[in-house]
CSV table of C-alpha atoms and ligand atoms in Angstrom, one decimal:
chain,number,residue,atom,x,y,z
J,909,MET,CA,-5.6,134.1,28.3
J,910,ILE,CA,-2.1,135.2,27.6
J,911,GLY,CA,0.2,133.2,25.2
J,912,ILE,CA,4.0,132.9,25.3
J,913,ILE,CA,5.7,131.6,22.2
J,914,GLY,CA,9.2,130.7,23.4
J,915,GLY,CA,12.1,130.9,20.8
J,916,THR,CA,15.7,129.7,20.9
J,917,GLY,CA,16.8,128.9,24.4
J,918,VAL,CA,13.2,129.1,25.9
J,919,TYR,CA,11.8,125.6,25.8
J,920,GLU,CA,9.9,125.6,29.1
J,921,ILE,CA,9.0,128.1,31.7
J,922,VAL,CA,8.5,125.9,34.7
J,923,THR,CA,9.9,128.5,37.0
J,924,MET,CA,7.3,131.0,36.2
J,925,GLY,CA,4.1,129.5,37.8
J,926,ASP,CA,2.1,126.5,38.7
J,927,GLU,CA,1.4,124.3,35.7
J,928,ILE,CA,-2.3,123.3,35.6
J,929,ASP,CA,-2.5,121.5,32.3
J,930,THR,CA,-0.7,120.4,29.1
J,931,LYS,CA,-2.3,120.0,25.7
J,932,VAL,CA,-1.6,119.3,22.1
J,933,LEU,CA,-4.2,121.0,19.9
J,934,LYS,CA,-5.5,119.8,16.5
J,935,THR,CA,-5.7,122.6,13.9
J,936,PRO,CA,-6.5,122.7,10.2
J,937,TYR,CA,-2.7,123.1,9.7
J,938,GLY,CA,-1.6,120.1,11.8
J,939,ASN,CA,-1.0,119.5,15.5
J,940,SER,CA,0.4,122.2,17.7
J,941,PRO,CA,3.5,121.6,19.8
J,942,LYS,CA,2.9,120.7,23.4
J,943,ILE,CA,1.2,123.7,25.2
J,944,SER,CA,1.6,124.1,29.0
J,945,ILE,CA,-1.0,126.1,30.8
J,946,PHE,CA,0.0,128.1,33.9
J,947,LYS,CA,-1.6,130.4,36.4
J,948,LEU,CA,0.4,133.5,37.0
J,949,HIS,CA,-0.6,136.7,38.9
J,950,GLY,CA,-4.2,135.4,38.7
J,951,LYS,CA,-4.0,135.1,34.9
J,952,LYS,CA,-4.0,132.0,32.7
J,953,VAL,CA,-0.9,131.7,30.6
J,954,ALA,CA,-0.3,129.3,27.7
J,955,PHE,CA,3.3,128.5,26.8
J,956,MET,CA,4.5,126.7,23.6
J,957,SER,CA,8.0,126.2,22.3
J,958,ARG,CA,8.2,127.5,18.7
J,959,HIS,CA,10.8,125.0,17.7
J,960,SER,CA,9.3,122.1,19.6
J,961,LYS,CA,11.1,119.8,22.0
J,962,GLY,CA,14.8,119.6,21.4
J,963,HIS,CA,14.7,122.5,18.9
J,964,SER,CA,13.7,119.9,16.3
J,965,LYS,CA,12.1,122.4,13.9
J,966,PRO,CA,14.4,124.9,12.3
J,967,PRO,CA,13.0,128.4,11.5
J,968,HIS,CA,11.9,127.7,8.0
J,969,MET,CA,10.1,124.4,9.1
J,970,VAL,CA,8.1,125.9,12.0
J,971,ASN,CA,4.4,125.4,11.4
J,972,TYR,CA,3.6,129.1,12.2
J,973,ARG,CA,-0.1,128.7,11.2
J,974,ALA,CA,-0.7,125.7,13.5
J,975,ASN,CA,1.1,127.5,16.4
J,976,VAL,CA,-0.8,130.7,16.2
J,977,TYR,CA,-4.1,129.0,15.4
J,978,ALA,CA,-3.7,126.8,18.4
J,979,MET,CA,-3.2,129.8,20.6
J,980,LYS,CA,-6.4,131.4,19.3
J,981,LYS,CA,-8.3,128.2,19.7
J,982,LEU,CA,-7.2,128.0,23.4
J,983,GLY,CA,-8.6,131.5,24.0
J,984,VAL,CA,-5.4,133.4,23.9
J,985,ASP,CA,-5.9,137.1,23.0
J,986,ARG,CA,-2.3,138.5,23.7
J,987,ILE,CA,0.9,136.8,22.6
J,988,ILE,CA,4.4,137.6,23.9
J,989,ALA,CA,7.0,136.0,21.6
J,990,THR,CA,10.7,135.6,22.4
J,991,ASN,CA,13.2,135.7,19.5
J,992,ALA,CA,17.0,135.4,19.4
J,993,VAL,CA,18.4,138.0,17.0
J,994,GLY,CA,21.7,139.4,15.7
J,995,SER,CA,22.3,143.1,16.2
J,996,LEU,CA,22.8,145.4,13.2
J,997,GLU,CA,24.1,148.3,15.4
J,998,ARG,CA,27.3,148.3,17.5
J,999,GLU,CA,25.5,150.2,20.3
J,1000,ILE,CA,22.9,147.4,20.7
J,1001,GLU,CA,24.9,144.6,22.4
J,1002,PRO,CA,24.6,140.9,23.0
J,1003,GLY,CA,22.4,140.5,26.0
J,1004,ASP,CA,20.2,143.5,25.3
J,1005,PHE,CA,16.4,143.1,24.9
J,1006,VAL,CA,14.9,144.9,21.9
J,1007,ILE,CA,11.1,145.4,21.6
J,1008,PRO,CA,10.6,146.0,17.9
J,1009,HIS,CA,8.0,148.4,16.7
J,1010,ASP,CA,8.2,147.5,13.0
J,1011,PHE,CA,9.6,144.8,10.7
J,1012,ILE,CA,10.9,144.1,7.2
J,1013,ASP,CA,10.0,140.6,5.9
J,1014,PHE,CA,12.7,138.8,3.7
J,1015,THR,CA,11.2,135.4,4.2
J,1016,LYS,CA,10.5,133.5,1.0
J,1017,LEU,CA,9.0,130.1,1.5
J,1018,ARG,CA,6.5,130.4,4.4
J,1019,ASN,CA,2.7,130.2,4.5
J,1020,GLY,CA,2.0,133.7,5.6
J,1021,THR,CA,-1.7,133.9,5.9
J,1022,PHE,CA,-4.8,132.1,7.2
J,1023,TYR,CA,-6.8,133.5,4.3
J,1024,ASP,CA,-6.2,131.5,1.1
J,1025,ASP,CA,-9.8,131.3,0.1
J,1026,ARG,CA,-11.0,134.8,1.1
J,1027,THR,CA,-9.3,138.1,0.2
J,1028,VAL,CA,-8.2,139.7,3.4
J,1029,HIS,CA,-5.7,142.6,3.4
J,1030,ILE,CA,-4.7,143.1,7.0
J,1031,ASP,CA,-3.4,146.5,8.0
J,1032,VAL,CA,0.1,146.5,9.5
J,1033,THR,CA,0.7,150.2,9.8
J,1034,ASP,CA,1.4,149.4,13.5
J,1035,PRO,CA,2.6,145.8,13.1
J,1036,TYR,CA,3.2,145.1,16.8
J,1037,CYS,CA,0.5,145.8,19.3
J,1038,SER,CA,1.4,149.2,20.8
J,1039,GLU,CA,-0.4,148.5,24.0
J,1040,LEU,CA,1.4,145.2,24.6
J,1041,ARG,CA,4.7,146.8,23.7
J,1042,LYS,CA,4.1,149.6,26.1
J,1043,THR,CA,3.4,147.1,28.9
J,1044,ILE,CA,6.6,145.2,28.2
J,1045,CYS,CA,8.7,148.4,27.9
J,1046,SER,CA,7.6,149.6,31.3
J,1047,SER,CA,8.3,146.2,32.9
J,1048,GLY,CA,12.1,146.1,32.7
J,1049,LYS,CA,15.3,147.3,31.1
J,1050,VAL,CA,14.7,147.1,27.3
J,1051,ILE,CA,15.3,149.0,24.1
J,1052,ASP,CA,11.9,150.5,23.2
J,1053,GLY,CA,11.6,150.2,19.4
J,1054,GLY,CA,13.6,148.8,16.5
J,1055,ILE,CA,13.1,147.3,13.1
J,1056,TYR,CA,13.2,143.5,13.0
J,1057,VAL,CA,14.5,142.1,9.7
J,1058,CYS,CA,13.3,138.6,9.2
J,1059,THR,CA,15.3,136.3,6.9
J,1060,GLU,CA,14.4,132.9,5.6
J,1061,GLY,CA,17.4,131.1,7.1
J,1062,PRO,CA,18.5,128.7,8.2
J,1063,ARG,CA,21.9,130.0,7.2
J,1064,PHE,CA,23.2,133.2,8.8
J,1065,GLU,CA,23.5,136.2,6.5
J,1066,THR,CA,26.3,137.4,4.2
J,1067,PRO,CA,28.2,140.7,4.8
J,1068,ALA,CA,26.4,142.2,1.8
J,1069,GLU,CA,23.0,141.3,3.2
J,1070,ILE,CA,23.8,142.7,6.6
J,1071,GLN,CA,25.1,145.9,4.9
J,1072,MET,CA,21.8,146.1,2.9
J,1073,PHE,CA,19.7,145.6,6.1
J,1074,ARG,CA,21.6,148.4,7.8
J,1075,MET,CA,21.0,150.7,4.8
J,1076,LEU,CA,17.3,149.8,5.0
J,1077,GLY,CA,17.1,150.9,8.6
J,1078,GLY,CA,17.1,147.5,10.3
J,1079,THR,CA,18.0,147.2,13.9
J,1080,VAL,CA,18.1,143.4,14.5
J,1081,VAL,CA,18.0,140.4,12.3
J,1082,GLY,CA,16.3,137.1,13.0
J,1083,MET,CA,14.6,134.1,11.3
J,1084,THR,CA,11.4,133.5,13.2
J,1085,GLY,CA,9.5,136.8,13.7
J,1086,LEU,CA,7.5,136.4,10.5
J,1087,PRO,CA,4.9,135.4,9.6
J,1088,GLU,CA,4.1,134.9,13.3
J,1089,ALA,CA,3.4,138.6,14.0
J,1090,VAL,CA,1.1,138.9,10.9
J,1091,LEU,CA,-0.8,135.6,11.6
J,1092,ALA,CA,-1.6,136.9,15.1
J,1093,ARG,CA,-2.9,140.1,13.7
J,1094,GLU,CA,-5.0,138.2,11.2
J,1095,LEU,CA,-6.7,136.5,14.1
J,1096,GLU,CA,-7.1,139.8,16.0
J,1097,MET,CA,-4.7,138.9,18.7
J,1098,CYS,CA,-2.2,141.3,20.2
J,1099,TYR,CA,1.4,140.4,19.6
J,1100,ALA,CA,4.8,141.7,20.7
J,1101,SER,CA,8.3,140.3,20.5
J,1102,ILE,CA,11.0,140.4,23.1
J,1103,SER,CA,14.0,140.1,20.8
J,1104,THR,CA,17.1,139.1,22.8
J,1105,VAL,CA,20.4,140.0,21.1
J,1106,SER,CA,22.5,136.9,21.0
J,1107,ASN,CA,25.3,138.2,18.8
J,1108,TYR,CA,26.4,141.0,16.5
J,1109,ALA,CA,25.3,140.2,13.0
J,1110,ALA,CA,27.7,138.6,10.5
J,1111,SER,CA,30.6,140.9,9.5
J,1112,ILE,CA,29.8,143.2,12.5
J,1113,SER,CA,30.8,140.4,14.8
J,1114,PRO,CA,34.6,140.2,15.1
J,1115,SER,CA,34.5,136.5,14.4
J,1116,ASN,CA,32.4,134.0,12.4
J,1117,LEU,CA,29.1,133.2,13.9
J,1118,THR,CA,28.4,130.0,15.8
J,1119,ILE,CA,25.2,128.6,17.2
J,1120,ASP,CA,27.1,128.0,20.5
J,1121,GLU,CA,27.5,131.7,21.1
J,1122,VAL,CA,23.7,132.2,20.5
J,1123,PHE,CA,22.8,129.5,23.0
J,1124,ASP,CA,25.4,130.8,25.5
J,1125,ILE,CA,23.9,134.3,25.6
J,1126,MET,CA,20.3,133.0,25.6
J,1127,ASP,CA,21.2,130.8,28.6
J,1128,ARG,CA,22.8,133.7,30.4
J,1129,LYS,CA,19.8,135.9,29.7
J,1130,LYS,CA,17.1,133.4,30.4
J,1131,HIS,CA,16.5,134.4,34.0
J,1132,ASP,CA,16.2,138.1,33.1
J,1133,LEU,CA,13.9,137.3,30.2
J,1134,LEU,CA,11.6,135.2,32.4
J,1135,THR,CA,11.6,138.0,35.0
J,1136,LEU,CA,10.7,140.6,32.3
J,1137,MET,CA,7.8,138.4,31.0
J,1138,ASP,CA,6.6,137.8,34.6
J,1139,THR,CA,6.5,141.5,35.3
J,1140,ALA,CA,4.8,142.3,32.0
J,1141,ILE,CA,2.1,139.7,32.7
J,1142,SER,CA,1.5,141.1,36.1
J,1143,ASN,CA,1.3,144.6,34.6
J,1144,MET,CA,-1.1,143.7,31.8
J,1145,ALA,CA,-4.5,145.3,32.0
J,1146,GLU,CA,-7.5,143.0,32.2
J,1147,GLU,CA,-9.1,144.5,29.1
J,1148,ARG,CA,-7.6,145.2,25.7
J,1149,THR,CA,-8.3,148.7,24.3
J,1150,CYS,CA,-6.0,148.5,21.2
J,1151,HIS,CA,-6.8,148.2,17.5
J,1152,CYS,CA,-5.8,144.6,17.3
J,1153,ILE,CA,-9.3,143.6,18.5
J,1154,GLY,CA,-11.0,144.8,15.3
J,1155,ALA,CA,-8.1,144.0,12.9
J,1156,LEU,CA,-10.5,142.3,10.4
J,1157,LYS,CA,-12.8,145.3,10.1
J,1158,GLY,CA,-12.3,146.9,6.8
J,1159,ALA,CA,-9.7,144.3,5.8
J,1160,GLU,CA,-11.9,141.9,3.8
J,1161,ILE,CA,-13.3,142.2,0.3
V,1230,HPA,N1,20.9,136.3,12.1
V,1230,HPA,C1,19.7,135.7,12.0
V,1230,HPA,N2,19.1,135.1,13.0
V,1230,HPA,C2,19.7,135.1,14.2
V,1230,HPA,C3,20.9,135.7,14.4
V,1230,HPA,C4,21.6,136.3,13.3
V,1230,HPA,O1,22.7,136.9,13.4
V,1230,HPA,N3,21.2,135.5,15.7
V,1230,HPA,C5,20.2,134.8,16.3
V,1230,HPA,N4,19.2,134.6,15.3
């Protein structure tokens, strides 16, 4: 099964296929949000809204472990995540889709692992599934590669922070990409993000940031985003041949 974790602006995907079921799953970390199951291009697709209905959970309060665990429990082996991000580069404009190949994690307060009672050091040399990234990149007009900087939020960044992220090589900044990507790898699932640029980052933007501009761009890009995901799902190979499958091999003491 293929999983979609919808971020800001993506709370349902009713237009994408025929809904066949909805579920809330119990996990050791709490209940999952509502999960809708669809049939699309002959494949089963499970959709959840990361922030839950009405965007009730801000980025630092999302139960990332329950969300990813529920996907695994359902039988999902590949996750496409959508994230709204600010751009750290003038050439990458609001409305662009970036498919990150790496990340820098500046989150502080989140449960970042499933393995609290065993020692597991997961390898993230290739932090986003290269096979899944390739499929997405060949499915529409996107920017192939970029470094996703994840902040704790929920506030936006200071000019000094943005300057630092640029110096570190960051491409986009968001609040929800981590620990989701790592949790998926810990459960040997493929994971890639479609990061939609909703604004220039603070101090690159000519004006102060508002959440209204973020929602405005996400609304305007929603149709293209759903089309991109639809094409990517139709292009996905039946079998996975990437390294995500054996992520726990050699990771555990
Ligand atoms: N910073 C952090 N998260 C974001 C931004 C931003 O500029 N835009 C959308 N999510």
